[in-house]
């Protein structure tokens, strides 16, 4: 009689652990390919934003305090987007490296 509740508890614990969201499989080549495409789209969007900030920077040529503040804000924003693009490019290179390693091991 005591064995059944213990068995049921063990089965429940096993199923709960097997379905735990924290125990996900590592990304496969398909996941990495989607990550690369998403990163490329984000880089293109960020480069368009940088172009818009360049245009705005050229348009603010006055020496008044508001223009000077805006130019400083634009410089800070541009630095952020440049770092973001660099990080995404590094991520793309890392994803490609992981895909090549997986294919070398025979993972499709």
mmCIF file of C-alpha atoms in Angstrom:
data_model
loop_
_atom_site.group_PDB
_atom_site.id
_atom_site.type_symbol
_atom_site.label_atom_id
_atom_site.label_comp_id
_atom_site.label_asym_id
_atom_site.label_seq_id
_atom_site.Cartn_x
_atom_site.Cartn_y
_atom_site.Cartn_z
ATOM 1 C CA UNK A 1 0.000 0.000 0.000
ATOM 2 C CA UNK A 2 2.841 2.386 0.835
ATOM 3 C CA UNK A 3 4.662 1.609 -2.420
ATOM 4 C CA UNK A 4 2.037 3.139 -4.711
ATOM 5 C CA UNK A 5 2.145 6.671 -3.280
ATOM 6 C CA UNK A 6 5.939 6.583 -3.377
ATOM 7 C CA UNK A 7 5.892 5.354 -6.972
ATOM 8 C CA UNK A 8 3.365 8.006 -7.933
ATOM 9 C CA UNK A 9 5.489 10.663 -6.257
ATOM 10 C CA UNK A 10 8.599 9.479 -8.091
ATOM 11 C CA UNK A 11 6.794 9.466 -11.438
ATOM 12 C CA UNK A 12 5.421 12.951 -10.781
ATOM 13 C CA UNK A 13 8.880 14.247 -9.754
ATOM 14 C CA UNK A 14 10.476 12.757 -12.860
ATOM 15 C CA UNK A 15 7.873 14.296 -15.160
ATOM 16 C CA UNK A 16 8.114 17.650 -13.415
ATOM 17 C CA UNK A 17 11.887 17.727 -13.785
ATOM 18 C CA UNK A 18 11.813 16.504 -17.372
ATOM 19 C CA UNK A 19 9.433 19.296 -18.353
ATOM 20 C CA UNK A 20 11.257 22.024 -16.400
ATOM 21 C CA UNK A 21 11.832 25.106 -18.578
ATOM 22 C CA UNK A 22 15.319 25.658 -17.155
ATOM 23 C CA UNK A 23 16.559 22.415 -18.673
ATOM 24 C CA UNK A 24 16.271 23.402 -22.321
ATOM 25 C CA UNK A 25 18.460 21.908 -25.021
ATOM 26 C CA UNK A 26 21.337 23.999 -26.376
ATOM 27 C CA UNK A 27 20.596 25.879 -29.589
ATOM 28 C CA UNK A 28 20.884 23.913 -32.792
ATOM 29 C CA UNK A 29 21.955 25.088 -36.250
ATOM 30 C CA UNK A 30 18.408 26.242 -37.062
ATOM 31 C CA UNK A 31 18.226 28.341 -33.921
ATOM 32 C CA UNK A 32 21.618 29.874 -34.633
ATOM 33 C CA UNK A 33 20.643 30.629 -38.238
ATOM 34 C CA UNK A 34 17.527 32.459 -37.020
ATOM 35 C CA UNK A 35 19.667 34.354 -34.521
ATOM 36 C CA UNK A 36 22.008 35.410 -37.341
ATOM 37 C CA UNK A 37 19.113 36.658 -39.480
ATOM 38 C CA UNK A 38 17.621 38.576 -36.552
ATOM 39 C CA UNK A 39 20.997 40.133 -35.796
ATOM 40 C CA UNK A 40 21.439 41.175 -39.437
ATOM 41 C CA UNK A 41 18.034 42.861 -39.447
ATOM 42 C CA UNK A 42 18.816 44.637 -36.184
ATOM 43 C CA UNK A 43 22.160 45.833 -37.582
ATOM 44 C CA UNK A 44 20.406 47.217 -40.674
ATOM 45 C CA UNK A 45 17.872 49.023 -38.474
ATOM 46 C CA UNK A 46 20.612 50.423 -36.239
ATOM 47 C CA UNK A 47 22.587 51.640 -39.265
ATOM 48 C CA UNK A 48 19.489 53.467 -40.540
ATOM 49 C CA UNK A 49 19.127 55.091 -37.124
ATOM 50 C CA UNK A 50 22.798 56.117 -37.201
ATOM 51 C CA UNK A 51 22.244 57.690 -40.621
ATOM 52 C CA UNK A 52 19.292 59.661 -39.280
ATOM 53 C CA UNK A 53 21.391 60.862 -36.341
ATOM 54 C CA UNK A 54 24.172 61.889 -38.751
ATOM 55 C CA UNK A 55 21.666 63.966 -40.716
ATOM 56 C CA UNK A 56 20.319 65.538 -37.545
ATOM 57 C CA UNK A 57 23.856 66.285 -36.354
ATOM 58 C CA UNK A 58 24.616 68.105 -39.615
ATOM 59 C CA UNK A 59 21.381 70.069 -39.289
ATOM 60 C CA UNK A 60 22.234 71.386 -35.807
ATOM 61 C CA UNK A 61 24.969 73.882 -36.578
ATOM 62 C CA UNK A 62 23.906 76.697 -34.308
ATOM 63 C CA UNK A 63 26.003 77.504 -31.264
ATOM 64 C CA UNK A 64 23.084 77.915 -28.899
ATOM 65 C CA UNK A 65 22.971 75.777 -25.725
ATOM 66 C CA UNK A 66 20.026 73.672 -26.909
ATOM 67 C CA UNK A 67 21.853 72.663 -30.107
ATOM 68 C CA UNK A 68 25.013 71.889 -28.168
ATOM 69 C CA UNK A 69 23.050 69.667 -25.763
ATOM 70 C CA UNK A 70 21.337 67.903 -28.639
ATOM 71 C CA UNK A 71 24.667 67.287 -30.401
ATOM 72 C CA UNK A 72 26.039 65.778 -27.184
ATOM 73 C CA UNK A 73 22.923 63.584 -26.851
ATOM 74 C CA UNK A 74 23.357 62.443 -30.449
ATOM 75 C CA UNK A 75 27.021 61.579 -29.827
ATOM 76 C CA UNK A 76 26.046 59.447 -26.836
ATOM 77 C CA UNK A 77 23.247 57.732 -28.771
ATOM 78 C CA UNK A 78 25.540 57.059 -31.719
ATOM 79 C CA UNK A 79 28.135 55.498 -29.411
ATOM 80 C CA UNK A 80 25.429 53.215 -28.032
ATOM 81 C CA UNK A 81 24.331 52.091 -31.506
ATOM 82 C CA UNK A 82 27.917 51.584 -32.673
ATOM 83 C CA UNK A 83 28.620 49.364 -29.639
ATOM 84 C CA UNK A 84 25.372 47.492 -30.268
ATOM 85 C CA UNK A 85 26.336 46.870 -33.912
ATOM 86 C CA UNK A 86 29.801 45.669 -32.875
ATOM 87 C CA UNK A 87 28.265 43.279 -30.328
ATOM 88 C CA UNK A 88 25.818 41.933 -32.910
ATOM 89 C CA UNK A 89 28.617 41.391 -35.443
ATOM 90 C CA UNK A 90 30.603 39.490 -32.813
ATOM 91 C CA UNK A 91 27.510 37.434 -32.024
ATOM 92 C CA UNK A 92 27.035 36.610 -35.715
ATOM 93 C CA UNK A 93 30.656 35.477 -35.985
ATOM 94 C CA UNK A 94 30.240 33.332 -32.857
ATOM 95 C CA UNK A 95 27.006 31.807 -34.184
ATOM 96 C CA UNK A 96 28.702 30.943 -37.494
ATOM 97 C CA UNK A 97 31.588 29.352 -35.584
ATOM 98 C CA UNK A 98 29.151 27.273 -33.516
ATOM 99 C CA UNK A 99 27.306 26.149 -36.659
ATOM 100 C CA UNK A 100 30.588 25.071 -38.268
ATOM 101 C CA UNK A 101 31.578 23.153 -35.135
ATOM 102 C CA UNK A 102 28.189 21.413 -35.050
ATOM 103 C CA UNK A 103 28.396 20.457 -38.708
ATOM 104 C CA UNK A 104 31.934 19.153 -38.168
ATOM 105 C CA UNK A 105 30.523 16.875 -35.467
ATOM 106 C CA UNK A 106 27.744 15.760 -37.794
ATOM 107 C CA UNK A 107 24.841 17.683 -36.232
ATOM 108 C CA UNK A 108 22.293 18.829 -38.791
#
